[in-house]
XYZ file of C-alpha atoms in Angstrom:
627
model
C 32.220 -19.912 15.706
C 35.626 -20.036 14.072
C 36.207 -17.374 11.421
C 39.137 -17.338 9.035
C 41.440 -14.361 9.425
C 42.130 -14.430 5.705
C 40.291 -11.591 3.936
C 38.565 -12.547 0.690
C 39.152 -10.651 -2.508
C 35.705 -9.087 -2.373
C 36.121 -8.082 1.284
C 39.423 -6.467 0.421
C 37.868 -4.456 -2.390
C 35.052 -3.303 -0.118
C 37.466 -2.211 2.609
C 39.775 -0.315 0.217
C 37.779 0.872 -2.825
C 40.660 2.893 -4.280
C 41.560 2.967 -7.972
C 44.793 1.089 -7.364
C 42.998 -1.688 -5.490
C 40.391 -2.037 -8.229
C 43.044 -2.195 -10.945
C 45.126 -4.724 -9.047
C 42.097 -7.000 -8.970
C 42.092 -7.151 -12.797
C 44.220 -9.590 -14.778
C 47.200 -8.410 -16.835
C 45.529 -8.919 -20.217
C 42.618 -6.686 -19.270
C 45.002 -4.056 -17.941
C 46.934 -4.060 -21.249
C 43.697 -3.360 -23.133
C 42.979 -0.462 -20.788
C 46.473 1.010 -21.202
C 46.056 0.809 -24.986
C 43.293 3.416 -24.691
C 45.699 5.996 -23.251
C 47.145 8.350 -25.887
C 50.931 8.262 -26.397
C 51.613 5.399 -23.970
C 53.715 2.454 -25.180
C 55.196 -0.192 -22.914
C 57.490 -3.073 -23.828
C 56.876 -6.325 -21.966
C 55.313 -4.564 -18.994
C 54.683 -6.273 -15.699
C 51.265 -6.060 -14.074
C 52.579 -3.568 -11.534
C 53.814 -1.319 -14.361
C 50.399 -1.396 -16.034
C 48.651 -0.485 -12.801
C 51.070 2.377 -12.186
C 50.534 3.850 -15.657
C 46.766 3.739 -15.323
C 46.819 5.277 -11.834
C 49.032 8.165 -13.033
C 46.827 8.744 -16.069
C 43.513 8.692 -14.255
C 44.511 10.515 -11.073
C 46.857 12.994 -12.776
C 46.300 16.077 -14.905
C 45.541 14.075 -18.031
C 42.148 12.980 -16.724
C 40.474 16.152 -18.040
C 41.606 15.364 -21.579
C 40.352 11.802 -21.320
C 37.002 13.078 -20.041
C 36.710 15.414 -23.038
C 37.034 12.447 -25.409
C 33.891 10.811 -23.983
C 30.603 11.126 -25.839
C 27.719 13.041 -24.219
C 25.933 9.874 -23.053
C 29.191 8.519 -21.629
C 29.859 11.771 -19.771
C 26.381 11.534 -18.299
C 27.132 7.982 -17.150
C 30.278 9.153 -15.367
C 28.425 12.077 -13.776
C 25.626 9.841 -12.486
C 28.075 7.400 -10.908
C 30.347 10.116 -9.515
C 27.484 11.890 -7.731
C 25.651 8.780 -6.575
C 25.763 7.860 -2.890
C 28.029 4.848 -3.384
C 29.775 5.617 -6.679
C 28.088 2.677 -8.410
C 26.612 2.842 -11.912
C 22.903 1.953 -11.833
C 22.038 0.769 -15.321
C 18.285 0.553 -14.645
C 18.056 4.094 -13.293
C 20.292 5.405 -16.068
C 18.229 3.838 -18.831
C 15.031 5.142 -17.238
C 16.457 8.668 -17.144
C 18.284 8.840 -20.497
C 16.460 6.224 -22.558
C 19.681 4.420 -23.572
C 22.748 2.743 -22.061
C 26.397 3.582 -22.753
C 28.790 0.958 -24.103
C 31.474 -0.313 -21.730
C 32.911 -3.132 -23.849
C 33.050 -4.113 -27.521
C 32.947 -7.762 -28.520
C 35.845 -9.100 -30.546
C 35.300 -11.092 -33.723
C 35.474 -14.395 -31.887
C 32.686 -13.182 -29.534
C 34.502 -14.806 -26.610
C 36.555 -11.785 -25.661
C 35.796 -8.087 -25.485
C 37.736 -4.851 -25.409
C 36.955 -2.020 -22.986
C 35.835 1.371 -24.243
C 37.279 4.571 -22.840
C 34.265 4.776 -20.528
C 35.447 1.522 -18.919
C 38.486 3.367 -17.557
C 36.261 5.756 -15.616
C 33.735 3.134 -14.495
C 35.609 -0.173 -14.185
C 34.097 -3.461 -12.919
C 34.085 -3.614 -9.122
C 33.817 -7.335 -8.310
C 30.328 -8.836 -8.225
C 28.756 -5.470 -7.349
C 28.858 -4.263 -10.951
C 30.604 -1.167 -12.230
C 31.497 1.929 -10.262
C 33.924 4.814 -9.865
C 36.658 4.197 -7.256
C 36.582 6.573 -4.292
C 39.763 8.516 -5.062
C 38.843 8.830 -8.739
C 35.396 10.152 -7.729
C 37.047 12.884 -5.689
C 39.250 13.820 -8.651
C 36.334 13.904 -11.095
C 34.061 15.978 -8.876
C 36.486 18.884 -9.327
C 35.347 19.396 -12.932
C 32.512 17.016 -13.802
C 29.188 18.895 -13.497
C 26.409 17.370 -11.443
C 23.751 15.628 -13.538
C 20.351 17.254 -13.929
C 17.519 16.003 -11.747
C 15.118 13.485 -13.259
C 11.942 15.094 -14.585
C 8.404 13.815 -14.464
C 6.092 14.554 -17.386
C 2.451 15.299 -16.661
C -0.694 16.203 -18.594
C -3.446 18.749 -18.150
C -5.970 16.351 -19.642
C -5.989 12.645 -20.457
C -5.658 11.983 -24.207
C -9.023 11.284 -25.784
C -8.730 7.934 -27.548
C -11.367 5.505 -28.792
C -12.059 2.513 -26.515
C -9.419 -0.182 -26.638
C -10.376 -3.329 -28.514
C -9.670 -6.697 -26.952
C -10.336 -10.117 -28.392
C -11.115 -12.937 -25.998
C -11.043 -16.607 -26.847
C -12.803 -19.564 -25.308
C -13.194 -23.188 -26.258
C -16.744 -24.381 -26.902
C -16.956 -27.910 -25.520
C -20.082 -28.711 -27.522
C -18.907 -27.398 -30.869
C -15.299 -28.423 -30.200
C -14.012 -25.153 -31.572
C -12.373 -21.973 -30.296
C -14.676 -18.943 -30.258
C -13.210 -15.464 -30.541
C -15.138 -12.435 -29.296
C -14.214 -8.764 -29.603
C -14.793 -6.423 -26.657
C -14.528 -2.683 -26.146
C -12.631 -1.622 -23.047
C -13.598 1.989 -22.290
C -11.554 4.278 -20.084
C -13.138 4.880 -16.686
C -12.343 8.032 -14.712
C -12.977 8.156 -10.967
C -12.750 11.361 -8.932
C -11.997 10.160 -5.441
C -11.968 13.023 -2.895
C -15.700 13.133 -2.202
C -15.966 9.347 -2.482
C -13.259 8.825 0.142
C -14.986 11.004 2.742
C -18.339 9.331 2.155
C -16.886 5.811 2.053
C -15.047 6.414 5.316
C -18.297 7.311 7.062
C -20.134 4.404 5.420
C -17.530 1.859 6.526
C -17.412 3.220 10.071
C -21.205 3.140 10.368
C -21.336 -0.421 9.031
C -18.762 -1.379 11.639
C -20.845 0.411 14.271
C -23.754 -1.829 13.287
C -21.457 -4.889 13.369
C -22.004 -5.677 9.701
C -18.325 -6.015 8.712
C -16.996 -9.565 9.067
C -13.296 -10.407 8.823
C -11.278 -13.561 9.369
C -9.883 -13.942 12.877
C -6.680 -15.402 11.376
C -5.989 -13.204 8.353
C -8.128 -10.135 9.207
C -9.293 -10.176 5.571
C -12.928 -9.275 4.841
C -15.415 -12.043 4.152
C -17.035 -12.488 0.757
C -20.385 -11.350 2.190
C -18.745 -8.180 3.546
C -17.145 -7.338 0.209
C -20.471 -7.875 -1.560
C -22.172 -5.567 0.937
C -19.510 -2.885 0.523
C -19.649 -3.143 -3.259
C -23.299 -2.074 -3.078
C -22.803 0.729 -0.545
C -19.486 2.378 -1.441
C -19.698 5.575 -3.490
C -20.204 4.685 -7.184
C -19.702 1.050 -6.154
C -16.352 -0.714 -6.569
C -13.967 -0.066 -9.446
C -14.989 -3.258 -11.261
C -18.247 -5.150 -11.457
C -18.149 -8.405 -9.514
C -18.410 -11.103 -12.184
C -17.678 -14.796 -12.233
C -14.537 -16.064 -13.975
C -15.000 -17.473 -17.496
C -12.558 -20.295 -16.821
C -11.257 -21.768 -13.553
C -7.661 -20.998 -14.533
C -8.314 -17.336 -15.337
C -7.172 -14.839 -12.678
C -10.017 -13.094 -10.869
C -10.603 -9.352 -10.879
C -12.751 -9.313 -7.740
C -13.278 -6.488 -5.241
C -10.727 -3.682 -4.888
C -12.121 -0.896 -2.686
C -14.345 -3.384 -0.894
C -11.245 -5.442 -0.108
C -9.016 -2.634 1.143
C -11.356 -0.566 3.317
C -11.732 -3.155 6.139
C -7.941 -3.496 6.188
C -7.304 0.246 6.201
C -9.527 0.954 9.205
C -7.921 -1.902 11.129
C -4.410 -0.639 10.390
C -5.372 2.801 11.724
C -6.932 1.190 14.830
C -10.332 2.691 14.051
C -11.802 -0.780 14.389
C -10.921 -3.935 16.277
C -11.883 -7.581 15.860
C -14.455 -9.154 18.151
C -15.940 -12.559 17.318
C -15.021 -12.243 13.622
C -16.781 -8.878 13.382
C -15.233 -5.450 13.515
C -16.313 -3.045 16.243
C -15.495 0.632 16.514
C -12.708 1.638 18.848
C -12.797 4.884 20.774
C -10.647 6.380 18.017
C -13.068 5.104 15.381
C -16.031 6.576 17.233
C -14.290 9.956 17.351
C -13.502 9.699 13.628
C -17.230 9.653 12.808
C -17.471 13.302 13.821
C -13.911 14.437 13.005
C -12.987 16.129 9.693
C -12.545 13.259 7.192
C -9.296 14.645 5.743
C -7.423 14.319 9.020
C -8.667 10.768 9.527
C -7.795 9.791 5.951
C -4.257 11.112 6.454
C -3.906 9.106 9.661
C -5.145 5.999 7.861
C -2.578 6.381 5.064
C 0.313 6.975 7.459
C -0.772 3.979 9.519
C -0.925 1.823 6.398
C 2.552 2.889 5.262
C 4.075 1.845 8.581
C 1.915 -1.107 9.621
C -0.293 -2.283 6.767
C -2.246 -5.451 7.553
C -1.025 -7.377 4.505
C 1.761 -7.290 1.954
C -0.004 -5.827 -1.070
C 2.114 -7.961 -3.394
C 0.110 -10.979 -2.216
C -2.715 -9.540 -4.311
C -0.634 -10.265 -7.438
C -1.759 -13.850 -7.025
C -0.590 -15.077 -10.434
C 2.962 -14.867 -9.063
C 3.635 -17.811 -6.756
C 6.289 -18.597 -4.156
C 5.576 -15.525 -2.041
C 5.562 -17.366 1.298
C 9.253 -18.223 1.268
C 11.344 -16.781 4.081
C 14.919 -15.660 4.617
C 17.115 -14.726 1.675
C 14.432 -15.986 -0.739
C 11.638 -14.053 0.956
C 9.914 -10.781 0.119
C 11.264 -7.464 1.357
C 9.478 -5.478 4.113
C 6.454 -3.821 2.459
C 6.902 -0.713 4.609
C 10.120 0.109 2.735
C 8.293 -0.178 -0.604
C 5.383 1.957 0.554
C 7.730 4.652 1.796
C 9.561 4.828 -1.544
C 6.273 5.199 -3.432
C 4.979 7.737 -0.915
C 8.085 9.896 -1.397
C 7.775 9.688 -5.194
C 4.072 10.589 -5.065
C 4.955 13.675 -3.055
C 6.987 14.868 -6.069
C 3.967 14.737 -8.402
C 2.251 17.978 -9.432
C -1.164 18.409 -7.857
C -4.071 18.406 -10.291
C -2.154 17.085 -13.316
C -2.465 13.610 -14.818
C 0.539 11.299 -14.789
C 0.770 8.196 -16.962
C 1.655 5.242 -14.721
C 4.451 4.061 -17.018
C 5.982 7.541 -16.861
C 5.702 7.515 -13.068
C 7.340 4.086 -12.932
C 10.171 5.393 -15.113
C 10.542 8.479 -12.923
C 10.801 6.376 -9.788
C 13.746 4.501 -11.266
C 15.401 7.587 -12.727
C 14.866 9.694 -9.600
C 16.279 7.189 -7.137
C 12.944 6.065 -5.643
C 13.834 2.441 -6.235
C 12.771 -0.515 -4.129
C 12.830 -4.291 -4.282
C 9.879 -6.622 -3.894
C 11.953 -9.714 -3.138
C 15.419 -10.400 -1.824
C 15.846 -13.071 -4.484
C 13.582 -13.291 -7.568
C 14.517 -16.960 -7.935
C 12.053 -17.642 -5.124
C 9.129 -16.407 -7.255
C 7.573 -18.049 -10.284
C 4.616 -18.117 -12.661
C 2.860 -21.431 -13.180
C 5.919 -23.648 -12.633
C 8.751 -23.117 -10.086
C 11.365 -24.381 -12.538
C 10.415 -23.142 -15.976
C 8.563 -20.039 -14.809
C 11.240 -18.955 -12.323
C 11.464 -15.143 -12.229
C 15.161 -15.262 -11.443
C 16.053 -16.286 -15.007
C 17.667 -13.666 -17.228
C 14.991 -11.578 -18.895
C 12.319 -12.635 -16.387
C 10.995 -10.839 -13.305
C 12.142 -7.334 -14.220
C 11.001 -4.035 -12.728
C 7.819 -4.051 -14.825
C 6.827 -7.525 -13.585
C 7.564 -7.058 -9.881
C 7.978 -3.441 -8.804
C 5.542 -1.920 -11.284
C 2.795 -4.434 -10.449
C 3.231 -3.646 -6.765
C 3.052 0.068 -7.582
C -0.191 -0.383 -9.533
C -1.737 -2.245 -6.612
C -0.808 0.382 -4.032
C -2.179 3.188 -6.200
C -5.461 1.557 -7.219
C -6.338 -0.409 -4.074
C -5.093 1.909 -1.302
C -4.235 5.445 -2.467
C -7.338 5.852 -4.655
C -9.896 4.687 -2.032
C -8.391 7.208 0.409
C -8.968 10.056 -2.073
C -5.276 10.689 -2.660
C -5.364 10.180 -6.420
C -8.009 10.403 -9.104
C -7.645 7.484 -11.496
C -8.237 6.614 -15.136
C -8.355 2.888 -15.776
C -9.604 0.123 -18.050
C -10.567 -3.459 -17.432
C -7.315 -5.436 -16.938
C -8.073 -8.094 -19.579
C -5.574 -7.531 -22.377
C -4.545 -4.141 -20.985
C -0.828 -5.005 -20.845
C 1.194 -7.501 -22.821
C 4.572 -6.874 -21.188
C 4.356 -10.182 -19.310
C 3.877 -12.365 -22.387
C 7.589 -13.215 -22.590
C 7.392 -14.845 -19.152
C 7.072 -18.629 -19.237
C 3.627 -20.018 -18.397
C 1.549 -16.932 -19.196
C -0.155 -18.181 -22.381
C -3.526 -18.660 -20.702
C -3.428 -15.544 -18.530
C -5.756 -12.746 -19.609
C -3.850 -10.380 -17.311
C -0.996 -10.607 -14.817
C -2.727 -8.535 -12.122
C -6.188 -7.083 -11.593
C -4.515 -3.656 -11.573
C -3.073 -3.904 -15.106
C -5.689 -1.525 -16.511
C -4.601 1.501 -14.460
C -3.403 4.076 -17.007
C -3.238 7.519 -15.385
C -3.523 9.060 -11.946
C -3.724 12.611 -10.630
C -2.743 13.683 -7.117
C -5.717 15.484 -5.570
C -5.599 18.441 -3.175
C -6.586 15.935 -0.484
C -3.703 13.718 -1.619
C -1.303 16.653 -1.322
C -2.462 17.113 2.278
C -2.191 13.413 3.098
C 1.308 13.242 1.559
C 2.474 16.291 3.515
C 2.881 18.583 0.498
C 0.613 21.142 2.182
C -0.222 21.739 5.834
C -3.919 22.469 5.452
C -6.793 21.106 3.416
C -9.984 22.985 2.698
C -12.646 20.409 2.056
C -15.292 21.280 -0.464
C -18.524 22.089 1.306
C -21.052 19.454 0.413
C -24.288 21.159 -0.516
C -27.353 19.507 0.948
C -29.257 17.875 -1.877
C -31.989 16.388 0.288
C -35.079 17.851 1.890
C -36.595 16.295 5.001
C -39.730 16.780 7.046
C -39.526 15.894 10.748
C -43.082 15.336 11.989
C -44.554 15.457 15.543
C -45.441 11.789 15.113
C -41.658 11.131 15.276
C -41.628 10.304 11.588
C -38.861 11.492 9.286
C -39.940 11.862 5.672
C -37.606 12.245 2.700
C -39.231 14.881 0.457
C -36.479 15.470 -2.091
C -33.187 13.922 -3.176
C -31.533 10.617 -2.318
C -29.799 9.687 0.889
C -26.210 8.512 0.614
C -25.390 5.102 2.137
C -23.758 6.685 5.204
C -26.823 8.900 5.769
C -29.115 5.885 5.586
C -26.929 4.038 8.059
C -27.021 7.032 10.409
C -30.823 7.045 10.313
C -30.939 3.291 10.884
C -29.162 3.808 14.203
C -32.161 5.708 15.575
C -35.152 4.984 13.346
C -36.893 2.097 11.652
C -37.595 2.272 7.940
C -41.253 2.254 6.951
C -40.461 2.152 3.238
C -41.191 4.838 0.603
C -38.691 7.278 2.149
C -40.227 7.303 5.621
C -38.538 6.427 8.945
C -39.974 6.353 12.460
C -37.784 7.135 15.463
C -37.542 3.953 17.515
C -36.736 3.964 21.231
C -35.129 0.490 21.619
C -33.043 0.991 18.476
C -31.918 4.451 19.602
C -31.011 3.291 23.104
C -28.965 0.379 21.745
C -27.083 2.753 19.436
C -26.352 5.179 22.260
C -25.134 2.246 24.352
C -22.522 1.566 21.658
C -21.465 5.213 21.534
C -23.690 6.807 18.873
C -24.301 10.489 19.528
C -27.640 12.262 19.353
C -25.721 15.374 18.212
C -24.961 13.630 14.902
C -28.621 12.931 14.275
C -29.605 16.495 15.252
C -27.086 17.952 12.796
C -28.340 15.694 10.013
C -31.983 16.566 10.642
C -31.190 20.280 10.851
C -29.377 20.176 7.514
C -32.367 18.532 5.821
C -35.165 20.421 7.591
C -34.452 24.043 8.597
C -37.595 24.172 10.768
C -37.154 23.696 14.531
C -37.695 20.121 15.639
C -41.196 19.368 16.903
C -41.555 19.319 20.689
C -42.370 15.613 20.698
C -39.200 14.829 18.763
C -37.101 17.072 21.025
C -38.489 15.244 24.027
C -37.814 11.875 22.467
C -34.198 12.738 21.668
C -33.549 14.159 25.142
C -35.087 11.111 26.798
C -33.216 8.454 24.823
C -29.945 10.382 25.135
C -30.310 10.309 28.916
C -31.712 6.803 29.239
C -29.234 5.282 26.770
C -26.407 6.309 29.109
C -28.297 5.909 32.380
C -25.931 3.243 33.674
C -22.162 3.245 33.398
C -20.149 0.001 33.717
C -17.345 0.378 36.216
C -15.666 -2.974 35.823
C -16.113 -6.725 36.161
C -17.163 -7.894 39.615
C -16.985 -11.068 41.731
C -20.226 -12.162 43.393
C -19.636 -13.766 46.786
C -22.112 -15.704 48.909
C -21.422 -15.707 52.663
C -22.267 -18.601 54.994
C -24.891 -16.514 56.827
C -26.473 -13.042 56.805
C -24.615 -12.296 60.041
C -21.197 -12.952 58.465
C -22.143 -10.830 55.442
C -23.123 -7.997 57.770
C -19.852 -8.194 59.756
C -17.729 -8.106 56.603
C -19.749 -5.274 55.006
C -19.542 -3.135 58.155
C -15.844 -3.710 58.891
C -13.583 -0.715 58.215
C -11.035 -2.833 56.246
C -13.294 -5.094 54.165
C -16.341 -2.833 53.917
C -14.641 -0.306 51.634
C -13.766 -3.096 49.163
C -17.213 -4.668 48.793
C -20.898 -3.900 48.502
C -23.853 -5.756 50.086
C -26.324 -7.560 47.797
C -29.201 -9.669 49.139
C -29.149 -11.367 52.531
C -25.837 -13.221 52.208
C -24.302 -11.667 49.090
C -21.273 -9.402 48.603
C -19.916 -7.881 45.368
C -16.203 -7.179 44.898
C -14.601 -5.634 41.810
C -12.410 -8.230 40.148
C -9.288 -6.075 40.293
C -9.838 -5.648 44.049
C -10.064 -9.387 44.782
C -6.520 -9.746 46.138
C -6.865 -6.738 48.445
C -10.247 -8.010 49.658
C -8.813 -11.468 50.436
C -5.989 -9.943 52.454
C -8.420 -7.729 54.402
C -10.773 -10.693 54.892
C -7.937 -12.803 56.320
C -6.929 -9.926 58.597
C -10.333 -9.960 60.330
C -10.363 -13.734 60.698
C -12.290 -14.964 57.648
C -11.351 -16.826 54.475
C -12.682 -17.379 50.940
C -11.790 -20.634 49.098
C -10.029 -20.308 45.743
C -12.188 -21.096 42.722
């Protein structure tokens, strides 16, 4: 393809980002206004080259220190941030997040059509379409005396503020009365401690998969509605929100959160694989049932960061246009996850962080990311009027912060990384009300009610803040009796869902807290990889008495019989023309070692040995037609 040898203005600036180059890109009128800011400098009818020369001498000479001293404190901070940034550019979003205000670069004239630069504009001039920045040679000069800016700080709390429940007023139109009805609701703060829940939920999900009760789509790998309903009932303390029907068809749905993410998380970590629209345990998943949960949870998180099944932003389903590709498409979610992971690793363990404060810290501390390459590709309600590329639309709080809320509530919290404090999303945030087309939305995302989070000791281990994690020993709260009749009776306490599922692998429920060990059920479970050692450990924890002899015999027998046969591969069954031919082939030194005799005329050959068998068969003067 032909390319012009002529370098554009912007290319030239990028290749030579010196002060002189930047100044030469300005027009003469703007340069005159900049020279007017220099003390004691007067030029008569100067040419553009003269103006550039004066500014270069002033800014790269000894007078720069005096000019710096004339800047206000906020302006000096702006220069310091740009000077010590990686690329010398001034990041207005990060600066405002860190300092709570923006410096002034220009002052409008009375006619409002023109503006005059402030002294700060000399230090951080416009650099083409990229924004404002400090030229490379000026950065080097300034670093000699400009102190480095302080690191961004994250505020945290020992306890969550105790406030009365939030009030929210809903409205609905009564079709019969032809009037709008307003109802007031209390939205209490819910606190979930997640470490213990994560370990239990992991075992529950793996056992459900072991029993082939988790259904997912073969195309999207997303869990079915029936699966999410099942998980909602079995996960520790149920899901974060009650599953309720929408009031109006156009209202966004809250729906499952934990019950949605767990089937995706175990797939990403290759603990489970799809077979006929149901998940089955992999060898890694089977091992995870007996491994320390913390290690498995860390592997799941790291797998999700690098190869998550979906783009979590798709869960912000009120924002449309997400399927566009190319320069209008979404950014790689792995980059976003990594930025959030690094910021989470900076959080103090055991202290509550308000999500808005964390969002601010991410911007101020350089943990920034983009959700889309071009916000003009996204919209609310209408692609024209609700376009998020318009000025004032689609800011950090609409795109990046909603993604952040989703990752925290739907993925980090279920894995036990963060405890959470949250409300129902309806009316929880009003920062999206200025966006076109949001009048009828009761919330922008189902995650809008997340208020605070706290990194747990388990989270610190998963994030790599510490090398070891001491799990809290779970005290046995149940008492069992294992009877010679092979019955298991629950005498005290309640079984957790994962404990019930473990029992169901080997025993049949008789109701009223009684199970009977069942041979066919046990053998089928052992066939799939279930281990008798797991059941023994569970029974020993609930009943300190030695197992009855009849139960010991039962367990030993089914453990042996459940693995009595071992599959060695898929085989090809061959029928010979006569018993004599079958005998010749089976006894031959070349073909005999590749086949086994079955019946009068039958031979069995492992499928992966078919080619070698054919060659040996041909060598002794026989053939086998292709099928």
